[in-house]
Amino acid sequence: MEQQLLIYNTLSRQKELFRPITEGRVGMYVCGPTVYGDGHLGHARPAITFDIVYRYLLHLGYKVRYVRNITDVGHLEHDADEGEDKIAKKARLEQLEPMEVAQYYTNRYHAAMERLNVLPPSIEPHASGHIIEQIALVQKILDAGYAYVSHGSVYFDVRKYQEDTHKYGQLSGRVIDEMLSTTRELDGQDEKRFSGDFALWKKAQPEHIMRWPSPWSDGFPGWHTECTAMGTKYLGETFDIHGGGMDLMFPHHESEIAQQCAVTGHGPCRYWMHNNMITINGQKMGKSLGNFITLDEFFAGSHKDKDGKEMLEQAYSPMTIRFFILQAHYRSTVDFSNEALQAAEKGYSKLLEAYKTLGRLTAAKSSTADVAAYRTRCYEAMNDDFNTPIVISHLFDAAKLINTAHDGKASLTQADIDELKGVFDTFLFGILGMKDEASTDHSAVVDGLMQMILEMRAEAKAKKDWGTSDKIRDALSALGISVKDGKDGSTYTIN
């Protein structure tokens, strides 16, 4: 491998030279979605970020096993230890089986990722399919003396772990020792010995739908347990890269390290990578805050805030969303605005036009430009912790040269033209994963037509014209398109 790739390791707080455990092979685990609602811009960012990492490692010649999980066991809302089961709550509201909810939103997540041109992972394990492995992990932690059973639930003993290792908090920078010294035991008022102890297994209450038998109770695994169990199963006790959003650093990833250390004496990976957040008016965008815009709403150009105000000035294509995200370094925050998305749309359009202009250029006998430098600079940017905005800036410089040559103010040989085409093919389309939607993707047209059809059906229902409403639904079903009616309108899925 000639390329010297530097990766910012959250654990060490510095860029480190990437050296895989096994030469020529990379194991990468990335935390995937909890499937109880439609994906939004906050879901797109980690998916695109680690798609870039995956693409670039493959480009460098590595054989990559990329594991991205699906959380479908219905963890609880507040730190996975208390509150209401997210998937069961949705199932009850929609009068569906929990796995029906999980499958429906998994399908929609996959469809959105495909439109964003995110490559599928090598393995996509479901938490519900790995209950046996999670129970085995919990038992190992109990055997090691770092967990305890309380009223049928099993909790990780943070106090004992910290006394023995002083490692809890090393990833997130949280000062756990201060919490431990100022927090008294609750003397039977709570199941936990210490408020910071986290659930490895929770006993299911009678109303809890999703449950499995275990040595301790009928219940369900803790939020952190699944990633440790599945990461170990598919990548081994130590793998190369573990990725996810910065919001997962604590408690999720911190607890993953603790679980693995309790069993093996070391953390799960060499390099921890975290993408930063998408914000809207400076505030984190997410379901819990109620200010998120789903990807389908971006693609359709329609979303109203809680006050009924339209937030989107137009529809934004999947490639506009992807380019918008790649224009910022993955460790920087990205603030949503219509202006920023419109600028991304125009910027990407300029790069596409420059690429098309290459095919119309007449080659000169001599050159007035150093074309070879563009490829070198793009590699330098990618090797500097996947610096996509710098790669894009070099592509804009190349586009400027192409337009200058088209205007007759610069000369490019055929070799120059071929090299520039190769740079765009390699970096813009290959590594950055962009594509020309006008020539390759008709999904925006299909979505527009479907929205029009659903509006016609909604009008028929409003007029109590059930015959027309059912006729439209049945005709779509015959074409393999499922229509789902909800309180906020109808949605569709192409089966």
CSV table of C-alpha atoms in Angstrom, one decimal:
chain,number,residue,atom,x,y,z
A,1,MET,CA,0.0,0.0,0.0
A,2,GLU,CA,1.7,3.2,-1.2
A,3,GLN,CA,-0.8,5.6,0.3
A,4,GLN,CA,0.0,6.8,3.8
A,5,LEU,CA,-3.5,7.2,5.3
A,6,LEU,CA,-4.0,9.2,8.5
A,7,ILE,CA,-7.1,8.6,10.5
A,8,TYR,CA,-8.2,10.8,13.5
A,9,ASN,CA,-8.6,8.4,16.4
A,10,THR,CA,-11.2,9.7,18.9
A,11,LEU,CA,-9.5,7.6,21.6
A,12,SER,CA,-6.1,9.3,21.3
A,13,ARG,CA,-7.4,12.7,20.1
A,14,GLN,CA,-5.0,12.8,17.3
A,15,LYS,CA,-4.4,11.6,13.7
A,16,GLU,CA,-2.7,8.3,13.5
A,17,LEU,CA,-1.1,6.4,10.6
A,18,PHE,CA,-3.5,3.7,9.6
A,19,ARG,CA,-2.1,0.2,10.0
A,20,PRO,CA,-4.6,-2.7,9.8
A,21,ILE,CA,-4.2,-5.6,12.1
A,22,THR,CA,-4.0,-8.0,9.1
A,23,GLU,CA,-2.1,-6.7,6.1
A,24,GLY,CA,-4.3,-6.1,3.2
A,25,ARG,CA,-7.5,-6.6,5.2
A,26,VAL,CA,-9.8,-4.2,7.1
A,27,GLY,CA,-12.5,-5.0,9.6
A,28,MET,CA,-14.9,-2.0,10.1
A,29,TYR,CA,-18.1,-1.9,12.4
A,30,VAL,CA,-20.5,1.1,12.2
A,31,CYS,CA,-23.6,1.6,14.4
A,32,GLY,CA,-26.6,1.5,12.2
A,33,PRO,CA,-30.2,2.7,12.6
A,34,THR,CA,-32.9,1.9,15.1
A,35,VAL,CA,-35.7,1.1,12.8
A,36,TYR,CA,-38.9,2.6,14.2
A,37,GLY,CA,-39.3,5.6,11.9
A,38,ASP,CA,-38.2,7.1,8.6
A,39,GLY,CA,-34.5,8.0,8.1
A,40,HIS,CA,-33.7,11.7,8.3
A,41,LEU,CA,-30.7,13.9,7.5
A,42,GLY,CA,-29.0,12.8,10.8
A,43,HIS,CA,-29.1,9.2,9.6
A,44,ALA,CA,-27.7,10.2,6.2
A,45,ARG,CA,-24.5,11.7,7.6
A,46,PRO,CA,-22.9,8.6,9.2
A,47,ALA,CA,-24.1,6.4,6.3
A,48,ILE,CA,-22.4,8.7,3.8
A,49,THR,CA,-19.3,9.3,6.0
A,50,PHE,CA,-18.5,5.6,6.4
A,51,ASP,CA,-19.5,4.9,2.8
A,52,ILE,CA,-16.6,7.2,1.9
A,53,VAL,CA,-14.3,5.4,4.3
A,54,TYR,CA,-15.4,2.1,2.8
A,55,ARG,CA,-15.0,3.2,-0.8
A,56,TYR,CA,-11.6,4.7,-0.2
A,57,LEU,CA,-10.2,1.6,1.6
A,58,LEU,CA,-11.5,-0.5,-1.3
A,59,HIS,CA,-9.9,1.9,-3.7
A,60,LEU,CA,-6.6,1.5,-1.9
A,61,GLY,CA,-6.8,-2.2,-2.5
A,62,TYR,CA,-7.9,-3.4,0.9
A,63,LYS,CA,-10.3,-6.3,1.3
A,64,VAL,CA,-12.9,-4.8,3.6
A,65,ARG,CA,-15.4,-6.5,5.8
A,66,TYR,CA,-17.9,-3.7,6.6
A,67,VAL,CA,-20.5,-4.6,9.3
A,68,ARG,CA,-23.4,-2.2,9.9
A,69,ASN,CA,-26.1,-3.4,12.3
A,70,ILE,CA,-29.8,-3.0,12.4
A,71,THR,CA,-31.2,-2.3,15.9
A,72,ASP,CA,-34.6,-4.0,15.8
A,73,VAL,CA,-35.1,-5.4,19.4
A,74,GLY,CA,-36.9,-2.4,20.7
A,75,HIS,CA,-34.6,-0.7,23.2
A,76,LEU,CA,-36.0,1.8,25.6
A,77,GLU,CA,-36.1,5.5,25.1
A,78,HIS,CA,-34.0,6.9,27.9
A,79,ASP,CA,-30.4,5.6,27.7
A,80,ALA,CA,-31.9,2.2,26.9
A,81,ASP,CA,-32.6,1.5,30.6
A,82,GLU,CA,-36.0,3.1,31.2
A,83,GLY,CA,-38.9,4.7,29.4
A,84,GLU,CA,-41.0,3.0,26.7
A,85,ASP,CA,-39.9,0.5,24.0
A,86,LYS,CA,-39.5,2.6,20.8
A,87,ILE,CA,-40.5,-0.2,18.4
A,88,ALA,CA,-43.3,-1.6,20.6
A,89,LYS,CA,-44.7,2.0,21.0
A,90,LYS,CA,-44.8,2.4,17.3
A,91,ALA,CA,-46.4,-1.0,16.8
A,92,ARG,CA,-49.1,-0.3,19.3
A,93,LEU,CA,-49.9,3.1,17.7
A,94,GLU,CA,-50.0,1.5,14.2
A,95,GLN,CA,-51.7,-1.8,15.4
A,96,LEU,CA,-48.9,-3.9,13.9
A,97,GLU,CA,-46.5,-6.6,15.0
A,98,PRO,CA,-43.2,-5.1,16.3
A,99,MET,CA,-41.2,-7.0,13.6
A,100,GLU,CA,-43.6,-5.6,11.0
A,101,VAL,CA,-42.7,-2.1,12.1
A,102,ALA,CA,-39.0,-3.0,12.1
A,103,GLN,CA,-39.1,-4.6,8.6
A,104,TYR,CA,-41.1,-1.7,7.1
A,105,TYR,CA,-38.7,0.9,8.3
A,106,THR,CA,-35.7,-1.3,7.4
A,107,ASN,CA,-37.0,-1.5,3.9
A,108,ARG,CA,-37.5,2.3,3.7
A,109,TYR,CA,-34.0,2.9,5.2
A,110,HIS,CA,-32.5,0.7,2.5
A,111,ALA,CA,-34.4,2.5,-0.2
A,112,ALA,CA,-33.2,5.9,1.0
A,113,MET,CA,-29.6,4.7,1.2
A,114,GLU,CA,-29.8,3.3,-2.3
A,115,ARG,CA,-31.0,6.7,-3.6
A,116,LEU,CA,-28.1,8.4,-1.7
A,117,ASN,CA,-25.8,5.9,-3.6
A,118,VAL,CA,-24.6,4.4,-0.2
A,119,LEU,CA,-23.0,1.0,-0.9
A,120,PRO,CA,-24.6,-1.8,1.2
A,121,PRO,CA,-22.3,-3.2,3.9
A,122,SER,CA,-20.7,-6.6,3.7
A,123,ILE,CA,-22.8,-7.9,6.6
A,124,GLU,CA,-25.9,-6.2,8.1
A,125,PRO,CA,-26.7,-8.2,11.3
A,126,HIS,CA,-30.0,-7.7,13.1
A,127,ALA,CA,-29.9,-7.5,16.9
A,128,SER,CA,-33.0,-9.7,17.1
A,129,GLY,CA,-31.1,-12.4,15.3
A,130,HIS,CA,-28.2,-12.4,17.8
A,131,ILE,CA,-29.9,-12.8,21.1
A,132,ILE,CA,-28.0,-16.0,21.9
A,133,GLU,CA,-24.6,-14.2,21.4
A,134,GLN,CA,-25.8,-11.3,23.6
A,135,ILE,CA,-26.8,-13.7,26.4
A,136,ALA,CA,-23.4,-15.4,26.1
A,137,LEU,CA,-21.7,-12.0,26.4
A,138,VAL,CA,-23.6,-11.0,29.5
A,139,GLN,CA,-22.8,-14.4,31.1
A,140,LYS,CA,-19.1,-13.8,30.4
A,141,ILE,CA,-19.2,-10.4,32.0
A,142,LEU,CA,-20.9,-11.8,35.0
A,143,ASP,CA,-18.3,-14.6,35.2
A,144,ALA,CA,-15.5,-11.9,35.1
A,145,GLY,CA,-17.1,-10.2,38.1
A,146,TYR,CA,-18.1,-7.0,36.4
A,147,ALA,CA,-21.9,-7.4,36.4
A,148,TYR,CA,-24.6,-8.2,38.9
A,149,VAL,CA,-28.2,-9.5,38.7
A,150,SER,CA,-30.9,-7.4,40.3
A,151,HIS,CA,-34.6,-8.3,40.1
A,152,GLY,CA,-34.1,-10.3,36.9
A,153,SER,CA,-32.1,-7.6,35.2
A,154,VAL,CA,-28.3,-7.6,34.7
A,155,TYR,CA,-26.3,-4.4,35.1
A,156,PHE,CA,-22.7,-3.6,34.4
A,157,ASP,CA,-20.8,-2.7,37.6
A,158,VAL,CA,-19.2,0.6,36.6
A,159,ARG,CA,-17.8,1.2,40.1
A,160,LYS,CA,-15.8,-2.1,40.2
A,161,TYR,CA,-14.7,-1.7,36.6
A,162,GLN,CA,-13.4,1.8,37.3
A,163,GLU,CA,-11.6,0.8,40.4
A,164,ASP,CA,-9.8,-2.0,38.6
A,165,THR,CA,-9.1,-0.3,35.2
A,166,HIS,CA,-9.7,3.5,35.5
A,167,LYS,CA,-10.8,3.3,31.8
A,168,TYR,CA,-14.5,4.2,31.9
A,169,GLY,CA,-14.7,7.7,30.4
A,170,GLN,CA,-11.5,7.5,28.4
A,171,LEU,CA,-13.2,7.8,25.0
A,172,SER,CA,-15.7,10.5,25.8
A,173,GLY,CA,-13.6,12.4,28.3
A,174,ARG,CA,-16.2,12.1,31.0
A,175,VAL,CA,-14.8,12.3,34.5
A,176,ILE,CA,-16.5,9.2,36.0
A,177,ASP,CA,-14.5,9.1,39.1
A,178,GLU,CA,-16.1,12.3,40.4
A,179,MET,CA,-19.5,10.8,39.8
A,180,LEU,CA,-18.5,7.7,41.7
A,181,SER,CA,-17.2,9.6,44.7
A,182,THR,CA,-20.2,11.9,45.0
A,183,THR,CA,-23.0,9.3,44.3
A,184,ARG,CA,-24.2,7.2,47.2
A,185,GLU,CA,-25.8,3.8,46.9
A,186,LEU,CA,-29.6,3.9,46.8
A,187,ASP,CA,-30.1,1.2,49.5
A,188,GLY,CA,-32.8,-0.7,47.7
A,189,GLN,CA,-34.6,2.3,46.3
A,190,ASP,CA,-33.4,1.3,42.8
A,191,GLU,CA,-32.3,-1.8,40.9
A,192,LYS,CA,-28.9,-0.3,40.2
A,193,ARG,CA,-26.0,-0.1,42.8
A,194,PHE,CA,-24.8,3.1,41.0
A,195,SER,CA,-26.9,5.4,38.8
A,196,GLY,CA,-24.2,5.1,36.1
A,197,ASP,CA,-24.5,1.3,35.8
A,198,PHE,CA,-25.9,0.3,32.5
A,199,ALA,CA,-28.2,-2.5,31.6
A,200,LEU,CA,-26.8,-5.6,30.0
A,201,TRP,CA,-30.1,-7.4,30.1
A,202,LYS,CA,-33.5,-6.0,31.2
A,203,LYS,CA,-36.4,-8.0,32.7
A,204,ALA,CA,-39.5,-7.4,30.6
A,205,GLN,CA,-42.5,-5.8,32.2
A,206,PRO,CA,-45.8,-7.6,31.5
A,207,GLU,CA,-46.7,-5.0,28.8
A,208,HIS,CA,-43.3,-5.3,27.0
A,209,ILE,CA,-44.0,-7.1,23.7
A,210,MET,CA,-40.5,-7.9,22.6
A,211,ARG,CA,-38.9,-10.5,25.0
A,212,TRP,CA,-36.7,-13.5,25.0
A,213,PRO,CA,-35.9,-16.2,27.6
A,214,SER,CA,-32.6,-15.9,29.4
A,215,PRO,CA,-31.0,-17.4,32.6
A,216,TRP,CA,-32.1,-14.3,34.5
A,217,SER,CA,-35.6,-13.5,33.2
A,218,ASP,CA,-37.7,-13.2,30.1
A,219,GLY,CA,-36.5,-9.9,28.8
A,220,PHE,CA,-34.4,-8.2,26.2
A,221,PRO,CA,-30.7,-7.2,25.8
A,222,GLY,CA,-29.3,-3.8,26.7
A,223,TRP,CA,-28.6,-1.2,24.0
A,224,HIS,CA,-24.8,-1.6,24.2
A,225,THR,CA,-24.8,-5.4,24.3
A,226,GLU,CA,-25.7,-5.9,20.7
A,227,CYS,CA,-22.8,-4.1,19.1
A,228,THR,CA,-20.2,-5.8,21.3
A,229,ALA,CA,-21.7,-9.2,20.6
A,230,MET,CA,-22.1,-8.7,16.8
A,231,GLY,CA,-18.8,-6.9,16.3
A,232,THR,CA,-16.9,-9.8,18.0
A,233,LYS,CA,-18.9,-12.4,16.1
A,234,TYR,CA,-18.1,-11.0,12.6
A,235,LEU,CA,-14.8,-9.1,13.1
A,236,GLY,CA,-13.1,-10.8,16.1
A,237,GLU,CA,-12.1,-9.6,19.5
A,238,THR,CA,-10.1,-6.8,18.0
A,239,PHE,CA,-10.8,-5.2,14.7
A,240,ASP,CA,-9.6,-2.1,12.9
A,241,ILE,CA,-12.3,0.7,12.8
A,242,HIS,CA,-15.4,1.3,14.8
A,243,GLY,CA,-17.5,4.2,13.6
A,244,GLY,CA,-20.7,6.1,14.4
A,245,GLY,CA,-22.1,9.5,15.2
A,246,MET,CA,-20.5,11.7,17.9
A,247,ASP,CA,-23.7,11.4,19.9
A,248,LEU,CA,-23.0,7.7,20.4
A,249,MET,CA,-19.6,8.3,22.1
A,250,PHE,CA,-21.2,8.3,25.5
A,251,PRO,CA,-22.7,6.2,26.8
A,252,HIS,CA,-22.9,3.7,23.9
A,253,HIS,CA,-19.3,3.4,22.7
A,254,GLU,CA,-17.9,4.0,26.1
A,255,SER,CA,-19.9,1.1,27.4
A,256,GLU,CA,-18.9,-1.1,24.4
A,257,ILE,CA,-15.3,-0.6,25.4
A,258,ALA,CA,-16.1,-1.5,29.0
A,259,GLN,CA,-17.9,-4.6,28.0
A,260,GLN,CA,-15.1,-5.8,25.8
A,261,CYS,CA,-12.4,-4.9,28.3
A,262,ALA,CA,-14.3,-6.8,31.0
A,263,VAL,CA,-14.1,-10.0,28.9
A,264,THR,CA,-10.8,-9.7,27.0
A,265,GLY,CA,-8.8,-7.0,28.8
A,266,HIS,CA,-8.8,-4.7,25.8
A,267,GLY,CA,-11.1,-2.5,23.7
A,268,PRO,CA,-12.8,-3.7,20.5
A,269,CYS,CA,-10.8,-1.8,17.9
A,270,ARG,CA,-7.7,0.2,17.0
A,271,TYR,CA,-9.4,3.3,15.6
A,272,TRP,CA,-12.5,5.0,16.8
A,273,MET,CA,-14.1,7.3,14.2
A,274,HIS,CA,-17.0,9.7,14.9
A,275,ASN,CA,-18.9,11.9,12.5
A,276,ASN,CA,-20.2,15.2,13.9
A,277,MET,CA,-23.9,16.3,14.0
A,278,ILE,CA,-26.2,17.9,11.5
A,279,THR,CA,-27.8,21.0,13.1
A,280,ILE,CA,-30.8,23.1,12.3
A,281,ASN,CA,-30.6,26.7,13.4
A,282,GLY,CA,-27.7,25.6,15.6
A,283,GLN,CA,-29.6,22.8,17.3
A,284,LYS,CA,-29.0,19.1,16.8
A,285,MET,CA,-31.4,17.6,14.4
A,286,GLY,CA,-33.0,14.4,15.6
A,287,LYS,CA,-36.2,12.5,16.4
A,288,SER,CA,-36.0,13.2,20.1
A,289,LEU,CA,-36.1,17.0,19.5
A,290,GLY,CA,-38.9,16.8,17.0
A,291,ASN,CA,-37.1,19.1,14.5
A,292,PHE,CA,-35.9,16.5,12.0
A,293,ILE,CA,-36.8,16.4,8.3
A,294,THR,CA,-37.0,13.0,6.8
A,295,LEU,CA,-35.0,12.1,3.7
A,296,ASP,CA,-38.2,11.5,1.7
A,297,GLU,CA,-39.4,15.0,2.7
A,298,PHE,CA,-36.2,16.4,1.3
A,299,PHE,CA,-36.6,14.4,-1.9
A,300,ALA,CA,-40.3,15.6,-2.2
A,301,GLY,CA,-39.6,19.2,-1.1
A,302,SER,CA,-42.3,19.2,1.6
A,303,HIS,CA,-42.0,19.5,5.3
A,304,LYS,CA,-43.8,21.7,7.9
A,305,ASP,CA,-42.5,22.5,11.3
A,306,LYS,CA,-44.5,22.2,14.5
A,307,ASP,CA,-46.1,25.6,13.8
A,308,GLY,CA,-47.2,24.5,10.3
A,309,LYS,CA,-44.5,26.6,8.5
A,310,GLU,CA,-43.0,25.1,5.4
A,311,MET,CA,-39.3,24.6,6.0
A,312,LEU,CA,-38.2,23.5,2.5
A,313,GLU,CA,-38.2,25.9,-0.4
A,314,GLN,CA,-37.9,23.2,-3.0
A,315,ALA,CA,-37.2,19.5,-3.5
A,316,TYR,CA,-33.6,18.4,-3.1
A,317,SER,CA,-32.3,15.4,-5.0
A,318,PRO,CA,-30.4,12.6,-3.2
A,319,MET,CA,-27.1,13.8,-4.9
A,320,THR,CA,-27.7,17.3,-3.6
A,321,ILE,CA,-28.0,15.9,-0.1
A,322,ARG,CA,-24.9,13.8,-0.5
A,323,PHE,CA,-22.8,16.7,-1.9
A,324,PHE,CA,-24.1,19.0,0.8
A,325,ILE,CA,-22.8,16.5,3.5
A,326,LEU,CA,-19.5,15.9,1.7
A,327,GLN,CA,-18.7,19.7,1.5
A,328,ALA,CA,-18.0,19.6,5.2
A,329,HIS,CA,-15.3,17.5,6.9
A,330,TYR,CA,-17.0,14.6,8.7
A,331,ARG,CA,-15.7,15.8,12.1
A,332,SER,CA,-17.3,19.3,11.5
A,333,THR,CA,-20.9,20.2,12.2
A,334,VAL,CA,-23.1,20.9,9.3
A,335,ASP,CA,-25.9,23.4,9.7
A,336,PHE,CA,-29.0,23.0,7.6
A,337,SER,CA,-30.4,25.8,5.5
A,338,ASN,CA,-32.2,26.1,2.2
A,339,GLU,CA,-29.4,28.4,1.0
A,340,ALA,CA,-26.7,25.9,1.8
A,341,LEU,CA,-28.5,23.1,0.0
A,342,GLN,CA,-29.2,25.3,-3.0
A,343,ALA,CA,-25.5,26.3,-3.1
A,344,ALA,CA,-24.6,22.5,-3.0
A,345,GLU,CA,-27.0,21.9,-5.9
A,346,LYS,CA,-25.4,24.6,-8.0
A,347,GLY,CA,-21.9,23.6,-7.1
A,348,TYR,CA,-22.4,20.0,-8.1
A,349,SER,CA,-24.1,21.0,-11.3
A,350,LYS,CA,-21.0,23.1,-12.2
A,351,LEU,CA,-18.8,20.0,-11.6
A,352,LEU,CA,-21.0,17.8,-13.8
A,353,GLU,CA,-21.1,20.5,-16.6
A,354,ALA,CA,-17.3,20.7,-16.5
A,355,TYR,CA,-17.0,16.9,-16.8
A,356,LYS,CA,-19.3,17.0,-19.8
A,357,THR,CA,-17.4,19.8,-21.3
A,358,LEU,CA,-14.2,17.6,-21.2
A,359,GLY,CA,-15.9,15.4,-23.9
A,360,ARG,CA,-16.3,18.4,-26.2
A,361,LEU,CA,-12.8,19.8,-25.9
A,362,THR,CA,-10.4,19.7,-28.9
A,363,ALA,CA,-7.0,18.5,-27.9
A,364,ALA,CA,-4.1,20.9,-28.4
A,365,LYS,CA,-0.5,19.8,-29.4
A,366,SER,CA,1.0,21.3,-26.2
A,367,SER,CA,-0.2,22.0,-22.7
A,368,THR,CA,-0.3,25.2,-20.6
A,369,ALA,CA,-1.3,23.4,-17.3
A,370,ASP,CA,0.1,21.0,-14.8
A,371,VAL,CA,-2.8,18.5,-14.9
A,372,ALA,CA,-0.9,15.8,-13.0
A,373,ALA,CA,-1.1,17.8,-9.8
A,374,TYR,CA,-4.8,17.4,-9.3
A,375,ARG,CA,-4.7,13.6,-8.7
A,376,THR,CA,-1.8,14.1,-6.3
A,377,ARG,CA,-3.6,16.8,-4.3
A,378,CYS,CA,-6.9,14.8,-4.2
A,379,TYR,CA,-5.0,11.8,-2.8
A,380,GLU,CA,-3.3,14.0,-0.2
A,381,ALA,CA,-6.7,15.3,0.9
A,382,MET,CA,-8.2,11.8,1.2
A,383,ASN,CA,-5.1,10.5,3.1
A,384,ASP,CA,-5.5,13.4,5.5
A,385,ASP,CA,-8.4,11.8,7.5
A,386,PHE,CA,-10.8,11.6,4.5
A,387,ASN,CA,-10.9,15.4,3.8
A,388,THR,CA,-13.7,15.5,1.3
A,389,PRO,CA,-14.2,19.3,1.2
A,390,ILE,CA,-10.5,19.7,0.1
A,391,VAL,CA,-11.0,17.0,-2.6
A,392,ILE,CA,-14.0,19.0,-3.8
A,393,SER,CA,-12.1,22.2,-3.8
A,394,HIS,CA,-9.4,20.6,-6.1
A,395,LEU,CA,-12.2,19.3,-8.4
A,396,PHE,CA,-13.5,22.9,-8.6
A,397,ASP,CA,-10.1,24.1,-9.5
A,398,ALA,CA,-9.9,21.4,-12.2
A,399,ALA,CA,-13.4,22.5,-13.5
A,400,LYS,CA,-12.1,26.0,-13.7
A,401,LEU,CA,-9.2,24.9,-15.9
A,402,ILE,CA,-11.6,22.8,-18.1
A,403,ASN,CA,-13.8,25.9,-18.6
A,404,THR,CA,-10.8,28.1,-19.3
A,405,ALA,CA,-9.6,25.6,-22.0
A,406,HIS,CA,-13.1,25.5,-23.5
A,407,ASP,CA,-13.0,29.3,-23.7
A,408,GLY,CA,-9.7,29.1,-25.6
A,409,LYS,CA,-7.6,30.7,-22.9
A,410,ALA,CA,-5.7,27.5,-22.0
A,411,SER,CA,-4.4,24.5,-23.9
A,412,LEU,CA,-4.9,20.8,-23.0
A,413,THR,CA,-3.4,17.9,-24.8
A,414,GLN,CA,-5.3,14.6,-25.2
A,415,ALA,CA,-3.3,13.2,-22.4
A,416,ASP,CA,-4.4,16.1,-20.2
A,417,ILE,CA,-8.0,15.6,-21.1
A,418,ASP,CA,-7.8,11.8,-20.4
A,419,GLU,CA,-6.1,12.5,-17.1
A,420,LEU,CA,-8.7,15.1,-16.0
A,421,LYS,CA,-11.5,12.6,-16.9
A,422,GLY,CA,-9.7,10.0,-14.9
A,423,VAL,CA,-9.5,12.3,-11.9
A,424,PHE,CA,-13.2,13.0,-12.0
A,425,ASP,CA,-14.0,9.3,-12.5
A,426,THR,CA,-11.8,8.3,-9.6
A,427,PHE,CA,-12.6,10.9,-7.1
A,428,LEU,CA,-16.0,12.5,-7.9
A,429,PHE,CA,-17.8,9.4,-9.0
A,430,GLY,CA,-15.8,6.6,-7.5
A,431,ILE,CA,-14.6,7.7,-4.1
A,432,LEU,CA,-17.1,10.4,-3.3
A,433,GLY,CA,-19.8,8.3,-4.8
A,434,MET,CA,-21.6,11.0,-6.8
A,435,LYS,CA,-23.6,10.3,-9.9
A,436,ASP,CA,-25.3,12.1,-12.7
A,437,GLU,CA,-29.0,11.8,-11.7
A,438,ALA,CA,-30.3,13.2,-14.9
A,439,SER,CA,-28.9,10.2,-16.9
A,440,THR,CA,-28.9,7.4,-14.3
A,441,ASP,CA,-31.6,8.0,-11.8
A,442,HIS,CA,-35.3,8.3,-12.5
A,443,SER,CA,-36.4,7.9,-8.9
A,444,ALA,CA,-37.1,11.7,-8.5
A,445,VAL,CA,-39.6,11.5,-11.4
A,446,VAL,CA,-41.1,8.3,-10.0
A,447,ASP,CA,-41.4,10.0,-6.6
A,448,GLY,CA,-43.1,13.0,-8.1
A,449,LEU,CA,-45.6,10.9,-10.0
A,450,MET,CA,-46.3,8.9,-6.8
A,451,GLN,CA,-46.9,12.0,-4.7
A,452,MET,CA,-49.4,13.2,-7.4
A,453,ILE,CA,-51.2,9.9,-7.4
A,454,LEU,CA,-51.4,9.8,-3.6
A,455,GLU,CA,-52.8,13.3,-3.6
A,456,MET,CA,-55.5,12.3,-6.0
A,457,ARG,CA,-56.3,9.3,-3.8
A,458,ALA,CA,-56.4,11.6,-0.7
A,459,GLU,CA,-58.8,13.9,-2.6
A,460,ALA,CA,-61.1,10.9,-3.4
A,461,LYS,CA,-61.0,9.8,0.3
A,462,ALA,CA,-61.9,13.4,1.4
A,463,LYS,CA,-64.9,13.3,-0.9
A,464,LYS,CA,-65.8,9.8,0.5
A,465,ASP,CA,-65.3,8.4,-3.0
A,466,TRP,CA,-64.1,5.0,-1.6
A,467,GLY,CA,-64.4,3.3,-5.0
A,468,THR,CA,-61.8,5.5,-6.6
A,469,SER,CA,-59.6,5.4,-3.5
A,470,ASP,CA,-59.6,1.6,-3.5
A,471,LYS,CA,-59.1,1.4,-7.2
A,472,ILE,CA,-56.0,3.5,-7.0
A,473,ARG,CA,-54.6,1.5,-4.1
A,474,ASP,CA,-55.4,-1.9,-5.8
A,475,ALA,CA,-53.8,-0.7,-9.1
A,476,LEU,CA,-50.6,0.3,-7.3
A,477,SER,CA,-50.6,-3.0,-5.4
A,478,ALA,CA,-50.8,-4.9,-8.7
A,479,LEU,CA,-47.6,-3.0,-9.8
A,480,GLY,CA,-45.8,-4.0,-6.6
A,481,ILE,CA,-46.3,-0.7,-4.8
A,482,SER,CA,-47.7,-0.8,-1.2
A,483,VAL,CA,-49.6,2.2,0.1
A,484,LYS,CA,-49.7,2.8,3.9
A,485,ASP,CA,-52.2,5.2,5.4
A,486,GLY,CA,-51.2,7.1,8.5
A,487,LYS,CA,-52.5,10.1,10.5
A,488,ASP,CA,-50.1,12.4,8.6
A,489,GLY,CA,-51.1,11.1,5.2
A,490,SER,CA,-50.1,8.2,2.9
A,491,THR,CA,-46.7,6.8,2.1
A,492,TYR,CA,-45.6,4.2,-0.4
A,493,THR,CA,-43.0,1.4,-0.7
A,494,ILE,CA,-41.9,-0.2,-3.9
A,495,ASN,CA,-41.7,-3.9,-3.1
